Amino acid sequence: MSLPERIIQGRYRVIYAIDEHAGVAVFCCRDDHSGGLVYVAEWTTTDATTQQQLAQRAEQVGTISDPSGVLLPLLAHATTETGYMAVCSAPGGHDLSQTVRMRNGAMAPAEVTTQSTRLLSLIDALNRTQPAVYLGTPIPTDIVVADDGLWKLMPFVLMRGATTQASPYRAPELMLGGTPSATSDV
C-alpha cells in the first residue's frame, strides 16, 4: 500500500523532500497547473509576526532582478493554514549536497572557485540594493547545481533571514534592527 500523495495549496504535488532546516521544509514538486517542476518551501509557524516578516521578505525577494541568473526567481508566496509557503522555479539538476554525493567526492577546485565567485557577486549585488537584502545562513541544499553545471541559489535562503532570531552568523547590530551592509556581512 502506498502513501497518499501530498498536494500543497491544491496545486503543488510533492515528489520528494529536499531538506528540513530551521523550521522550513523544502520540497521538489510538480506544478499541476503548468506541469513544470518547482521548489516549494513551507514554514511551519502560526505566529502572525513571523508570517508578516516572511511576507515582507518575499515581496522584497520577488522584486530582485538578477541578470546573471544565479538567483532562482520567486514565483509565488502565501500565508497558509500552518504557516507560510514560497515557490521558485526548478532548473534541471540537483542540490549541492546531492551533487557531491553523486560524484562520490569533492568537486574540482576550479569549478568551486568559479561558481563561488558567481554566488559572491550575487551577494555583493544584494548588499547594494535599497533596502539591502539579508542573506540567511546558506546550507548546501540552498544551492542547485543545474544540468549545465552552473550553481543557482534558491530564494528561500533570503527569506529565512526574515526572522529576528539570533544567529552566530548575523552581525549584532542587525539584531537591533540595523540595516545589512557589506560591513555587517564581514
Coordinates of C-alpha atoms in Angstrom, one line a residue:
M1 CA 0.0 0.0 0.0
S2 CA 1.4 3.4 -1.0
L3 CA 1.2 6.6 1.0
P4 CA -1.3 9.2 -0.3
E5 CA 0.2 12.0 -2.4
R6 CA 0.7 15.3 -0.7
I7 CA -0.5 18.4 -2.5
I8 CA 0.4 21.8 -1.2
Q9 CA -2.1 24.6 -1.7
G10 CA -4.2 22.4 -4.1
R11 CA -1.6 22.9 -6.8
Y12 CA 2.0 21.6 -5.9
R13 CA 2.3 17.8 -5.9
V14 CA 5.2 16.8 -3.7
I15 CA 7.7 14.5 -5.5
Y16 CA 10.4 14.4 -2.8
A17 CA 11.7 16.3 0.2
I18 CA 14.9 18.2 -0.3
D19 CA 15.6 19.4 3.2
E20 CA 14.1 20.4 6.5
H21 CA 16.1 23.1 8.4
A22 CA 15.3 25.8 10.9
G23 CA 11.6 25.4 10.8
V24 CA 11.3 25.3 7.0
A25 CA 10.9 22.2 4.8
V26 CA 11.8 22.4 1.1
F27 CA 10.2 20.1 -1.5
C28 CA 10.6 19.3 -5.2
C29 CA 7.1 19.5 -6.6
R30 CA 5.2 19.2 -9.9
D31 CA 3.0 22.3 -10.5
D32 CA -0.4 20.8 -11.5
H33 CA -1.3 24.0 -13.4
S34 CA 1.8 24.3 -15.6
G35 CA 3.2 20.7 -15.4
G36 CA 6.7 22.1 -14.6
L37 CA 8.9 21.3 -11.7
V38 CA 9.2 23.8 -8.8
Y39 CA 10.7 24.0 -5.4
V40 CA 8.3 24.8 -2.6
A41 CA 9.4 25.9 0.9
E42 CA 7.0 25.6 3.8
W43 CA 7.5 27.4 7.1
T44 CA 5.6 25.9 10.0
T45 CA 4.6 28.9 12.1
T46 CA 1.3 30.3 13.2
D47 CA 3.0 33.4 14.7
A48 CA 1.4 36.3 12.8
T49 CA 4.5 38.5 13.3
T50 CA 6.8 35.8 11.7
Q51 CA 4.3 35.3 8.9
Q52 CA 4.2 39.1 8.2
Q53 CA 8.0 39.2 8.2
L54 CA 8.1 36.3 5.7
A55 CA 5.5 38.0 3.5
Q56 CA 7.5 41.3 3.6
R57 CA 10.7 39.5 2.7
A58 CA 9.0 37.5 -0.1
E59 CA 7.7 40.8 -1.6
Q60 CA 11.3 42.2 -1.5
V61 CA 12.8 39.0 -2.9
G62 CA 10.2 38.9 -5.6
T63 CA 11.4 42.3 -6.9
I64 CA 15.0 41.3 -7.3
S65 CA 16.3 41.2 -10.8
D66 CA 19.3 39.0 -11.3
P67 CA 20.6 39.2 -14.9
S68 CA 23.4 36.7 -14.0
G69 CA 20.8 34.0 -13.4
V70 CA 22.3 32.9 -10.1
L71 CA 19.2 33.6 -8.1
L72 CA 16.2 31.4 -8.9
P73 CA 13.1 33.6 -9.4
L74 CA 10.4 33.5 -6.7
L75 CA 7.2 32.6 -8.5
A76 CA 4.6 32.7 -5.7
H77 CA 4.2 33.0 -1.9
A78 CA 1.3 32.9 0.5
T79 CA 0.2 32.5 4.1
T80 CA -1.2 29.0 4.7
E81 CA -3.2 27.3 7.5
T82 CA 0.0 26.0 9.0
G83 CA 2.4 28.8 8.2
Y84 CA 3.9 30.3 5.1
M85 CA 4.9 28.9 1.7
A86 CA 7.0 30.2 -1.2
V87 CA 7.6 28.7 -4.7
C88 CA 10.5 29.1 -7.1
S89 CA 11.4 27.6 -10.4
A90 CA 13.4 24.4 -10.5
P91 CA 16.0 24.1 -13.2
G92 CA 17.2 20.6 -14.1
G93 CA 19.9 19.4 -11.8
H94 CA 20.4 18.5 -8.1
D95 CA 21.2 20.4 -4.9
L96 CA 24.9 20.8 -4.0
S97 CA 24.8 18.1 -1.3
Q98 CA 23.3 15.5 -3.8
T99 CA 25.8 16.5 -6.5
V100 CA 28.7 15.9 -4.2
R101 CA 27.3 12.5 -3.1
M102 CA 26.6 11.5 -6.7
R103 CA 30.2 12.5 -7.7
N104 CA 31.4 10.4 -4.8
G105 CA 33.9 13.1 -3.7
A106 CA 35.0 16.6 -3.8
M107 CA 34.4 18.9 -6.8
A108 CA 37.3 20.3 -8.8
P109 CA 38.9 23.4 -7.2
A110 CA 38.5 25.5 -10.4
E111 CA 34.8 24.6 -10.6
V112 CA 34.2 25.5 -6.9
T113 CA 36.2 28.8 -7.3
T114 CA 34.3 29.9 -10.4
Q115 CA 30.9 29.1 -9.1
S116 CA 31.6 30.5 -5.6
T117 CA 32.7 33.7 -7.3
R118 CA 29.3 33.9 -9.1
L119 CA 27.5 33.4 -5.8
L120 CA 29.6 36.1 -4.1
S121 CA 28.9 38.5 -6.9
L122 CA 25.1 38.0 -6.3
I123 CA 25.6 38.6 -2.6
D124 CA 27.5 41.8 -3.3
A125 CA 24.7 43.0 -5.6
L126 CA 22.1 42.1 -2.9
N127 CA 24.0 44.3 -0.4
R128 CA 23.9 47.2 -2.8
T129 CA 20.1 47.1 -3.2
Q130 CA 18.0 49.5 -1.2
P131 CA 17.0 48.3 1.2
A132 CA 19.8 45.7 1.4
V133 CA 18.7 42.1 1.4
Y134 CA 20.0 40.0 4.3
L135 CA 21.3 36.5 3.3
G136 CA 20.2 33.9 5.8
T137 CA 22.7 31.1 6.7
P138 CA 23.2 29.2 3.5
I139 CA 23.3 25.4 3.5
P140 CA 24.3 23.0 0.7
T141 CA 20.6 22.3 -0.2
D142 CA 20.1 26.0 -0.9
I143 CA 22.4 25.7 -3.9
V144 CA 21.2 23.9 -7.0
V145 CA 23.8 22.6 -9.5
A146 CA 22.0 22.9 -12.8
D147 CA 22.5 20.4 -15.6
D148 CA 24.7 22.9 -17.3
G149 CA 27.0 23.0 -14.3
L150 CA 26.0 26.5 -13.1
W151 CA 25.2 26.9 -9.5
K152 CA 21.8 28.5 -8.7
L153 CA 20.7 29.9 -5.3
M154 CA 17.2 29.2 -4.1
P155 CA 15.5 32.4 -2.9
F156 CA 14.3 30.7 0.3
V157 CA 17.7 31.4 2.0
L158 CA 16.9 35.1 1.6
M159 CA 13.6 34.6 3.3
R160 CA 15.0 32.7 6.2
G161 CA 16.8 35.9 7.1
A162 CA 13.4 37.5 7.8
T163 CA 13.2 36.2 11.4
T164 CA 14.7 38.2 14.3
Q165 CA 16.2 35.1 16.0
A166 CA 19.8 35.2 17.0
S167 CA 22.3 33.6 14.7
P168 CA 26.1 33.1 15.2
Y169 CA 26.5 34.4 11.6
R170 CA 24.4 37.6 12.0
A171 CA 26.1 40.8 13.0
P172 CA 24.9 42.0 16.4
E173 CA 23.8 45.4 15.0
L174 CA 21.3 43.6 12.7
M175 CA 19.6 42.1 15.7
L176 CA 18.8 45.6 16.9
G177 CA 17.0 46.5 13.7
G178 CA 20.1 47.8 11.8
T179 CA 20.4 47.7 8.0
P180 CA 22.5 45.0 6.3
S181 CA 25.7 46.2 4.7
A182 CA 29.0 44.9 3.3
T183 CA 30.5 45.7 6.7
S184 CA 27.8 43.7 8.7
D185 CA 28.3 40.8 6.3
V186 CA 32.0 40.6 7.1

